[in-house]
mmCIF file with all atom_site columns, C-alpha atoms in Angstrom:
data_model
loop_
_atom_site.group_PDB
_atom_site.id
_atom_site.type_symbol
_atom_site.label_atom_id
_atom_site.label_alt_id
_atom_site.label_comp_id
_atom_site.label_asym_id
_atom_site.label_entity_id
_atom_site.label_seq_id
_atom_site.pdbx_PDB_ins_code
_atom_site.Cartn_x
_atom_site.Cartn_y
_atom_site.Cartn_z
_atom_site.occupancy
_atom_site.B_iso_or_equiv
_atom_site.pdbx_formal_charge
_atom_site.auth_seq_id
_atom_site.auth_comp_id
_atom_site.auth_asym_id
_atom_site.auth_atom_id
_atom_site.pdbx_PDB_model_num
ATOM 1   C CA . MET A 1 1   ? 146.361 87.713  138.980 1.00 92.00 ? 1   MET A CA 1
ATOM 2   C CA . ARG A 1 2   ? 148.495 89.724  136.550 1.00 97.00 ? 2   ARG A CA 1
ATOM 3   C CA . ALA A 1 3   ? 147.209 92.856  134.734 1.00 98.00 ? 3   ALA A CA 1
ATOM 4   C CA . TYR A 1 4   ? 149.012 94.862  131.835 1.00 98.00 ? 4   TYR A CA 1
ATOM 5   C CA . TYR A 1 5   ? 148.236 96.557  128.771 1.00 98.00 ? 5   TYR A CA 1
ATOM 6   C CA . TYR A 1 6   ? 147.458 94.333  125.734 1.00 98.00 ? 6   TYR A CA 1
ATOM 7   C CA . ASP A 1 7   ? 150.086 94.791  122.848 1.00 98.00 ? 7   ASP A CA 1
ATOM 8   C CA . ASN A 1 8   ? 147.417 94.612  120.131 1.00 94.00 ? 8   ASN A CA 1
ATOM 9   C CA . SER A 1 9   ? 149.671 92.373  117.990 1.00 95.00 ? 9   SER A CA 1
ATOM 10  C CA . ILE A 1 10  ? 147.917 89.873  115.506 1.00 94.00 ? 10  ILE A CA 1
ATOM 11  C CA . ALA A 1 11  ? 149.368 86.959  117.141 1.00 93.00 ? 11  ALA A CA 1
ATOM 12  C CA . ASP A 1 12  ? 147.032 84.136  118.549 1.00 93.00 ? 12  ASP A CA 1
ATOM 13  C CA . GLN A 1 13  ? 144.606 85.713  121.130 1.00 95.00 ? 13  GLN A CA 1
ATOM 14  C CA . ARG A 1 14  ? 145.729 82.884  123.519 1.00 95.00 ? 14  ARG A CA 1
ATOM 15  C CA . GLU A 1 15  ? 149.182 84.238  123.580 1.00 97.00 ? 15  GLU A CA 1
ATOM 16  C CA . ALA A 1 16  ? 150.111 86.442  126.536 1.00 98.00 ? 16  ALA A CA 1
ATOM 17  C CA . HIS A 1 17  ? 150.218 89.938  124.355 1.00 98.00 ? 17  HIS A CA 1
ATOM 18  C CA . ASP A 1 18  ? 152.134 91.556  127.298 1.00 98.00 ? 18  ASP A CA 1
ATOM 19  C CA . SER A 1 19  ? 152.992 95.124  126.259 1.00 98.00 ? 19  SER A CA 1
ATOM 20  C CA . GLY A 1 20  ? 155.337 95.477  129.202 1.00 98.00 ? 20  GLY A CA 1
ATOM 21  C CA . GLU A 1 21  ? 153.391 98.078  130.784 1.00 98.00 ? 21  GLU A CA 1
ATOM 22  C CA . PRO A 1 22  ? 151.818 96.754  133.884 1.00 98.00 ? 22  PRO A CA 1
ATOM 23  C CA . VAL A 1 23  ? 148.234 97.728  135.344 1.00 98.00 ? 23  VAL A CA 1
ATOM 24  C CA . SER A 1 24  ? 147.950 98.042  139.103 1.00 98.00 ? 24  SER A CA 1
ATOM 25  C CA . LEU A 1 25  ? 145.098 96.472  141.277 1.00 97.00 ? 25  LEU A CA 1
ATOM 26  C CA . MET A 1 26  ? 144.371 100.369 142.010 1.00 97.00 ? 26  MET A CA 1
ATOM 27  C CA . GLN A 1 27  ? 143.821 100.888 138.308 1.00 96.00 ? 27  GLN A CA 1
ATOM 28  C CA . LEU A 1 28  ? 141.692 97.992  137.920 1.00 98.00 ? 28  LEU A CA 1
ATOM 29  C CA . ILE A 1 29  ? 139.530 99.246  141.013 1.00 97.00 ? 29  ILE A CA 1
ATOM 30  C CA . SER A 1 30  ? 139.184 102.581 139.492 1.00 96.00 ? 30  SER A CA 1
ATOM 31  C CA . LEU A 1 31  ? 137.683 100.847 136.487 1.00 97.00 ? 31  LEU A CA 1
ATOM 32  C CA . GLY A 1 32  ? 135.271 99.087  138.773 1.00 97.00 ? 32  GLY A CA 1
ATOM 33  C CA . VAL A 1 33  ? 136.955 95.738  138.442 1.00 98.00 ? 33  VAL A CA 1
ATOM 34  C CA . HIS A 1 34  ? 137.238 93.674  141.778 1.00 97.00 ? 34  HIS A CA 1
ATOM 35  C CA . TYR A 1 35  ? 139.787 91.025  142.207 1.00 97.00 ? 35  TYR A CA 1
ATOM 36  C CA . GLN A 1 36  ? 140.329 88.788  145.163 1.00 97.00 ? 36  GLN A CA 1
ATOM 37  C CA . CYS A 1 37  ? 142.737 85.771  145.690 1.00 97.00 ? 37  CYS A CA 1
ATOM 38  C CA . LEU A 1 38  ? 141.146 82.915  147.507 1.00 97.00 ? 38  LEU A CA 1
ATOM 39  C CA . SER A 1 39  ? 143.914 80.892  148.632 1.00 94.00 ? 39  SER A CA 1
ATOM 40  C CA . GLY A 1 40  ? 142.601 78.918  151.617 1.00 93.00 ? 40  GLY A CA 1
ATOM 41  C CA . SER A 1 41  ? 141.007 75.633  151.850 1.00 94.00 ? 41  SER A CA 1
ATOM 42  C CA . GLU A 1 42  ? 138.340 74.530  149.416 1.00 93.00 ? 42  GLU A CA 1
ATOM 43  C CA . GLU A 1 43  ? 135.818 75.015  152.449 1.00 96.00 ? 43  GLU A CA 1
ATOM 44  C CA . ALA A 1 44  ? 137.140 78.353  153.494 1.00 97.00 ? 44  ALA A CA 1
ATOM 45  C CA . ASN A 1 45  ? 136.963 79.517  149.805 1.00 97.00 ? 45  ASN A CA 1
ATOM 46  C CA . LEU A 1 46  ? 133.509 78.321  149.316 1.00 95.00 ? 46  LEU A CA 1
ATOM 47  C CA . ALA A 1 47  ? 132.491 80.324  152.526 1.00 97.00 ? 47  ALA A CA 1
ATOM 48  C CA . ALA A 1 48  ? 134.269 83.298  151.165 1.00 96.00 ? 48  ALA A CA 1
ATOM 49  C CA . ILE A 1 49  ? 132.122 82.877  147.888 1.00 97.00 ? 49  ILE A CA 1
ATOM 50  C CA . ASP A 1 50  ? 128.997 82.466  149.923 1.00 97.00 ? 50  ASP A CA 1
ATOM 51  C CA . ALA A 1 51  ? 129.595 85.663  151.716 1.00 97.00 ? 51  ALA A CA 1
ATOM 52  C CA . ILE A 1 52  ? 130.201 87.669  148.554 1.00 96.00 ? 52  ILE A CA 1
ATOM 53  C CA . CYS A 1 53  ? 127.017 86.133  147.150 1.00 95.00 ? 53  CYS A CA 1
ATOM 54  C CA . LYS A 1 54  ? 125.169 87.473  150.179 1.00 96.00 ? 54  LYS A CA 1
ATOM 55  C CA . VAL A 1 55  ? 126.652 90.956  150.066 1.00 95.00 ? 55  VAL A CA 1
ATOM 56  C CA . ARG A 1 56  ? 126.157 91.194  146.206 1.00 95.00 ? 56  ARG A CA 1
ATOM 57  C CA . ASN A 1 57  ? 122.773 89.381  146.112 1.00 95.00 ? 57  ASN A CA 1
ATOM 58  C CA . TYR A 1 58  ? 123.885 86.512  144.093 1.00 94.00 ? 58  TYR A CA 1
ATOM 59  C CA . LYS A 1 59  ? 121.389 83.515  144.338 1.00 94.00 ? 59  LYS A CA 1
ATOM 60  C CA . ASN A 1 60  ? 122.484 81.210  141.657 1.00 94.00 ? 60  ASN A CA 1
ATOM 61  C CA . ARG A 1 61  ? 125.783 79.443  140.482 1.00 94.00 ? 61  ARG A CA 1
ATOM 62  C CA . ASP A 1 62  ? 127.051 77.092  137.997 1.00 94.00 ? 62  ASP A CA 1
ATOM 63  C CA . ASP A 1 63  ? 130.414 75.693  136.818 1.00 95.00 ? 63  ASP A CA 1
ATOM 64  C CA . ILE A 1 64  ? 131.603 75.889  133.202 1.00 94.00 ? 64  ILE A CA 1
ATOM 65  C CA . THR A 1 65  ? 134.609 74.063  131.862 1.00 96.00 ? 65  THR A CA 1
ATOM 66  C CA . ILE A 1 66  ? 136.203 75.395  128.814 1.00 96.00 ? 66  ILE A CA 1
ATOM 67  C CA . SER A 1 67  ? 138.371 73.301  126.668 1.00 97.00 ? 67  SER A CA 1
ATOM 68  C CA . PRO A 1 68  ? 138.333 71.847  123.095 1.00 96.00 ? 68  PRO A CA 1
ATOM 69  C CA . THR A 1 69  ? 137.306 68.455  124.266 1.00 96.00 ? 69  THR A CA 1
ATOM 70  C CA . LEU A 1 70  ? 134.724 69.404  127.069 1.00 94.00 ? 70  LEU A CA 1
ATOM 71  C CA . LEU A 1 71  ? 132.662 72.386  125.636 1.00 92.00 ? 71  LEU A CA 1
ATOM 72  C CA . PRO A 1 72  ? 130.236 71.549  123.189 1.00 92.00 ? 72  PRO A CA 1
ATOM 73  C CA . ASN A 1 73  ? 130.464 73.873  120.104 1.00 93.00 ? 73  ASN A CA 1
ATOM 74  C CA . TYR A 1 74  ? 134.016 74.972  121.515 1.00 93.00 ? 74  TYR A CA 1
ATOM 75  C CA . GLU A 1 75  ? 135.131 77.018  118.497 1.00 89.00 ? 75  GLU A CA 1
ATOM 76  C CA . GLU A 1 76  ? 131.782 78.972  118.084 1.00 91.00 ? 76  GLU A CA 1
ATOM 77  C CA . LYS A 1 77  ? 131.853 79.640  121.884 1.00 90.00 ? 77  LYS A CA 1
ATOM 78  C CA . ILE A 1 78  ? 135.350 80.835  121.949 1.00 90.00 ? 78  ILE A CA 1
ATOM 79  C CA . LYS A 1 79  ? 134.578 83.322  119.278 1.00 89.00 ? 79  LYS A CA 1
ATOM 80  C CA . THR A 1 80  ? 131.548 84.478  121.040 1.00 90.00 ? 80  THR A CA 1
ATOM 81  C CA . PHE A 1 81  ? 133.703 84.934  124.271 1.00 93.00 ? 81  PHE A CA 1
ATOM 82  C CA . PHE A 1 82  ? 136.244 86.941  122.602 1.00 96.00 ? 82  PHE A CA 1
ATOM 83  C CA . ALA A 1 83  ? 133.989 89.313  120.782 1.00 96.00 ? 83  ALA A CA 1
ATOM 84  C CA . GLU A 1 84  ? 134.035 92.782  122.544 1.00 97.00 ? 84  GLU A CA 1
ATOM 85  C CA . HIS A 1 85  ? 130.787 93.000  124.360 1.00 97.00 ? 85  HIS A CA 1
ATOM 86  C CA . ILE A 1 86  ? 129.125 94.216  127.638 1.00 97.00 ? 86  ILE A CA 1
ATOM 87  C CA . HIS A 1 87  ? 126.651 92.611  130.005 1.00 95.00 ? 87  HIS A CA 1
ATOM 88  C CA . GLU A 1 88  ? 123.714 94.409  131.959 1.00 94.00 ? 88  GLU A CA 1
ATOM 89  C CA . ASP A 1 89  ? 124.791 92.556  135.085 1.00 93.00 ? 89  ASP A CA 1
ATOM 90  C CA . GLU A 1 90  ? 128.135 92.074  136.677 1.00 93.00 ? 90  GLU A CA 1
ATOM 91  C CA . GLU A 1 91  ? 130.168 89.137  135.443 1.00 94.00 ? 91  GLU A CA 1
ATOM 92  C CA . ILE A 1 92  ? 131.768 87.307  138.379 1.00 95.00 ? 92  ILE A CA 1
ATOM 93  C CA . ARG A 1 93  ? 134.000 84.343  137.895 1.00 97.00 ? 93  ARG A CA 1
ATOM 94  C CA . TYR A 1 94  ? 135.889 82.212  140.548 1.00 98.00 ? 94  TYR A CA 1
ATOM 95  C CA . ILE A 1 95  ? 138.629 80.170  138.832 1.00 98.00 ? 95  ILE A CA 1
ATOM 96  C CA . LEU A 1 96  ? 138.408 76.577  140.079 1.00 97.00 ? 96  LEU A CA 1
ATOM 97  C CA . ASP A 1 97  ? 141.284 75.323  137.710 1.00 98.00 ? 97  ASP A CA 1
ATOM 98  C CA . GLY A 1 98  ? 143.248 76.244  134.756 1.00 98.00 ? 98  GLY A CA 1
ATOM 99  C CA . SER A 1 99  ? 143.753 79.881  133.371 1.00 98.00 ? 99  SER A CA 1
ATOM 100 C CA . GLY A 1 100 ? 142.856 82.347  131.089 1.00 98.00 ? 100 GLY A CA 1
ATOM 101 C CA . TYR A 1 101 ? 142.384 86.069  130.235 1.00 98.00 ? 101 TYR A CA 1
ATOM 102 C CA . PHE A 1 102 ? 139.906 88.581  130.784 1.00 98.00 ? 102 PHE A CA 1
ATOM 103 C CA . ASP A 1 103 ? 140.487 91.878  128.606 1.00 98.00 ? 103 ASP A CA 1
ATOM 104 C CA . VAL A 1 104 ? 138.711 95.037  129.782 1.00 98.00 ? 104 VAL A CA 1
ATOM 105 C CA . ARG A 1 105 ? 138.740 98.456  128.239 1.00 97.00 ? 105 ARG A CA 1
ATOM 106 C CA . ASP A 1 106 ? 140.048 101.416 130.178 1.00 96.00 ? 106 ASP A CA 1
ATOM 107 C CA . ARG A 1 107 ? 139.001 105.035 130.373 1.00 92.00 ? 107 ARG A CA 1
ATOM 108 C CA . CYS A 1 108 ? 140.883 105.657 127.036 1.00 92.00 ? 108 CYS A CA 1
ATOM 109 C CA . ASP A 1 109 ? 139.532 102.588 125.263 1.00 93.00 ? 109 ASP A CA 1
ATOM 110 C CA . ARG A 1 110 ? 142.756 100.648 125.636 1.00 96.00 ? 110 ARG A CA 1
ATOM 111 C CA . TRP A 1 111 ? 142.601 96.935  126.273 1.00 98.00 ? 111 TRP A CA 1
ATOM 112 C CA . VAL A 1 112 ? 143.899 95.734  129.755 1.00 98.00 ? 112 VAL A CA 1
ATOM 113 C CA . ARG A 1 113 ? 144.688 92.020  129.774 1.00 98.00 ? 113 ARG A CA 1
ATOM 114 C CA . ILE A 1 114 ? 144.008 90.352  133.320 1.00 98.00 ? 114 ILE A CA 1
ATOM 115 C CA . PHE A 1 115 ? 145.566 86.740  133.582 1.00 98.00 ? 115 PHE A CA 1
ATOM 116 C CA . VAL A 1 116 ? 143.458 84.692  135.984 1.00 98.00 ? 116 VAL A CA 1
ATOM 117 C CA . GLU A 1 117 ? 144.225 81.181  137.400 1.00 98.00 ? 117 GLU A CA 1
ATOM 118 C CA . LYS A 1 118 ? 143.118 78.818  140.012 1.00 97.00 ? 118 LYS A CA 1
ATOM 119 C CA . GLY A 1 119 ? 141.907 80.662  143.137 1.00 97.00 ? 119 GLY A CA 1
ATOM 120 C CA . ASP A 1 120 ? 141.242 84.085  141.581 1.00 98.00 ? 120 ASP A CA 1
ATOM 121 C CA . LEU A 1 121 ? 137.920 85.727  141.868 1.00 98.00 ? 121 LEU A CA 1
ATOM 122 C CA . LEU A 1 122 ? 137.097 88.457  139.272 1.00 98.00 ? 122 LEU A CA 1
ATOM 123 C CA . ILE A 1 123 ? 134.174 90.744  139.124 1.00 97.00 ? 123 ILE A CA 1
ATOM 124 C CA . VAL A 1 124 ? 133.744 92.681  135.912 1.00 97.00 ? 124 VAL A CA 1
ATOM 125 C CA . PRO A 1 125 ? 131.280 95.472  136.235 1.00 97.00 ? 125 PRO A CA 1
ATOM 126 C CA . ALA A 1 126 ? 128.087 95.814  134.183 1.00 95.00 ? 126 ALA A CA 1
ATOM 127 C CA . GLY A 1 127 ? 128.555 97.860  131.225 1.00 96.00 ? 127 GLY A CA 1
ATOM 128 C CA . ILE A 1 128 ? 132.179 97.577  130.688 1.00 97.00 ? 128 ILE A CA 1
ATOM 129 C CA . TYR A 1 129 ? 133.448 96.301  127.467 1.00 98.00 ? 129 TYR A CA 1
ATOM 130 C CA . HIS A 1 130 ? 135.373 93.145  127.869 1.00 98.00 ? 130 HIS A CA 1
ATOM 131 C CA . ARG A 1 131 ? 136.205 89.733  126.276 1.00 98.00 ? 131 ARG A CA 1
ATOM 132 C CA . PHE A 1 132 ? 137.549 86.466  127.399 1.00 97.00 ? 132 PHE A CA 1
ATOM 133 C CA . THR A 1 133 ? 139.977 83.837  126.028 1.00 97.00 ? 133 THR A CA 1
ATOM 134 C CA . LEU A 1 134 ? 141.793 80.821  127.253 1.00 97.00 ? 134 LEU A CA 1
ATOM 135 C CA . ASP A 1 135 ? 145.614 80.926  127.282 1.00 97.00 ? 135 ASP A CA 1
ATOM 136 C CA . THR A 1 136 ? 147.720 78.381  125.601 1.00 96.00 ? 136 THR A CA 1
ATOM 137 C CA . SER A 1 137 ? 146.810 75.666  127.947 1.00 96.00 ? 137 SER A CA 1
ATOM 138 C CA . ASN A 1 138 ? 143.244 75.607  126.433 1.00 96.00 ? 138 ASN A CA 1
ATOM 139 C CA . TYR A 1 139 ? 141.603 74.834  129.670 1.00 98.00 ? 139 TYR A CA 1
ATOM 140 C CA . ILE A 1 140 ? 139.688 76.604  132.421 1.00 98.00 ? 140 ILE A CA 1
ATOM 141 C CA . LYS A 1 141 ? 137.132 75.655  134.931 1.00 98.00 ? 141 LYS A CA 1
ATOM 142 C CA . ALA A 1 142 ? 135.117 78.650  136.548 1.00 97.00 ? 142 ALA A CA 1
ATOM 143 C CA . MET A 1 143 ? 132.382 78.983  138.946 1.00 97.00 ? 143 MET A CA 1
ATOM 144 C CA . ARG A 1 144 ? 129.774 81.600  137.540 1.00 95.00 ? 144 ARG A CA 1
ATOM 145 C CA . LEU A 1 145 ? 127.699 83.511  139.841 1.00 95.00 ? 145 LEU A CA 1
ATOM 146 C CA . PHE A 1 146 ? 124.132 85.041  138.927 1.00 93.00 ? 146 PHE A CA 1
ATOM 147 C CA . LYS A 1 147 ? 121.816 87.414  140.621 1.00 89.00 ? 147 LYS A CA 1
ATOM 148 C CA . GLU A 1 148 ? 118.824 85.439  138.992 1.00 84.00 ? 148 GLU A CA 1
ATOM 149 C CA . ASP A 1 149 ? 118.645 82.209  136.804 1.00 79.00 ? 149 ASP A CA 1
ATOM 150 C CA . PRO A 1 150 ? 121.814 81.489  135.181 1.00 72.00 ? 150 PRO A CA 1
ATOM 151 C CA . LYS A 1 151 ? 122.167 83.403  131.859 1.00 72.00 ? 151 LYS A CA 1
ATOM 152 C CA . TRP A 1 152 ? 125.077 84.927  129.903 1.00 75.00 ? 152 TRP A CA 1
ATOM 153 C CA . THR A 1 153 ? 123.629 87.493  127.423 1.00 89.00 ? 153 THR A CA 1
ATOM 154 C CA . PRO A 1 154 ? 126.261 89.652  125.675 1.00 93.00 ? 154 PRO A CA 1
ATOM 155 C CA . ILE A 1 155 ? 125.494 92.900  123.905 1.00 96.00 ? 155 ILE A CA 1
ATOM 156 C CA . ASN A 1 156 ? 128.358 93.434  121.174 1.00 96.00 ? 156 ASN A CA 1
ATOM 157 C CA . ARG A 1 157 ? 129.918 96.564  120.260 1.00 95.00 ? 157 ARG A CA 1
ATOM 158 C CA . PRO A 1 158 ? 128.952 98.908  118.550 1.00 95.00 ? 158 PRO A CA 1
ATOM 159 C CA . GLU A 1 159 ? 125.273 98.098  119.574 1.00 96.00 ? 159 GLU A CA 1
ATOM 160 C CA . ALA A 1 160 ? 126.172 98.310  123.075 1.00 96.00 ? 160 ALA A CA 1
ATOM 161 C CA . ASP A 1 161 ? 127.550 101.881 122.832 1.00 95.00 ? 161 ASP A CA 1
ATOM 162 C CA . THR A 1 162 ? 124.132 103.401 123.471 1.00 96.00 ? 162 THR A CA 1
ATOM 163 C CA . ASN A 1 163 ? 122.979 100.818 126.033 1.00 97.00 ? 163 ASN A CA 1
ATOM 164 C CA . LYS A 1 164 ? 121.878 102.617 129.228 1.00 97.00 ? 164 LYS A CA 1
ATOM 165 C CA . ILE A 1 165 ? 123.946 100.286 131.506 1.00 96.00 ? 165 ILE A CA 1
ATOM 166 C CA . HIS A 1 166 ? 127.134 101.097 129.344 1.00 96.00 ? 166 HIS A CA 1
ATOM 167 C CA . GLN A 1 167 ? 126.322 104.741 129.381 1.00 95.00 ? 167 GLN A CA 1
ATOM 168 C CA . ALA A 1 168 ? 125.925 104.672 133.224 1.00 96.00 ? 168 ALA A CA 1
ATOM 169 C CA . TYR A 1 169 ? 129.146 102.738 133.564 1.00 96.00 ? 169 TYR A CA 1
ATOM 170 C CA . ILE A 1 170 ? 130.934 105.383 131.419 1.00 94.00 ? 170 ILE A CA 1
ATOM 171 C CA . LYS A 1 171 ? 129.650 108.059 133.534 1.00 93.00 ? 171 LYS A CA 1
ATOM 172 C CA . SER A 1 172 ? 130.590 106.387 136.775 1.00 93.00 ? 172 SER A CA 1
ATOM 173 C CA . VAL A 1 173 ? 134.343 105.979 135.621 1.00 92.00 ? 173 VAL A CA 1
ATOM 174 C CA . GLY A 1 174 ? 134.662 108.837 133.450 1.00 83.00 ? 174 GLY A CA 1
ATOM 175 C CA . THR A 1 175 ? 136.966 109.614 130.541 1.00 71.00 ? 175 THR A CA 1
ATOM 176 C CA . SER A 1 176 ? 138.669 112.846 131.623 1.00 63.00 ? 176 SER A CA 1
ATOM 177 C CA . PHE A 1 177 ? 142.191 111.236 131.583 1.00 63.00 ? 177 PHE A CA 1
ATOM 178 C CA . CYS A 1 178 ? 142.242 110.679 127.872 1.00 71.00 ? 178 CYS A CA 1
#
């Protein structure tokens, strides 16, 4: 995992967009973002996932493969994933193969880009504005974890600005540093 401020250029969203300004793990934690690298055997990594599921009350999981040849309606889905949105539940992803970027908003509404690759586990808190895109490899396979039945329901900005989950998230992290 590598995190940094997004450079906001108009280049292809799949490019690195590295501003040269790093973001530390502690900064991500202060935003409610949880990261863990699972670098053991497949069996050990799945045991770690099972333990996280138990602690966080996740009951279901599935795998998603995103690539132009493997995901139906690829172009439409990529646009949906990259639109700024929130969820009313955590978004938890364990990267099984490939790589991509999660972008999250910081307290000052700046984009933080998080590069994830095989072995990375990322938990994005409920209510935080975020988006996802592939990198230039155009391929990622991830395990998605859910508290209930598998669902992915984005609430896009600006509609989400008044959402009670988003408001609770803002209150929990504050904006006093801006």
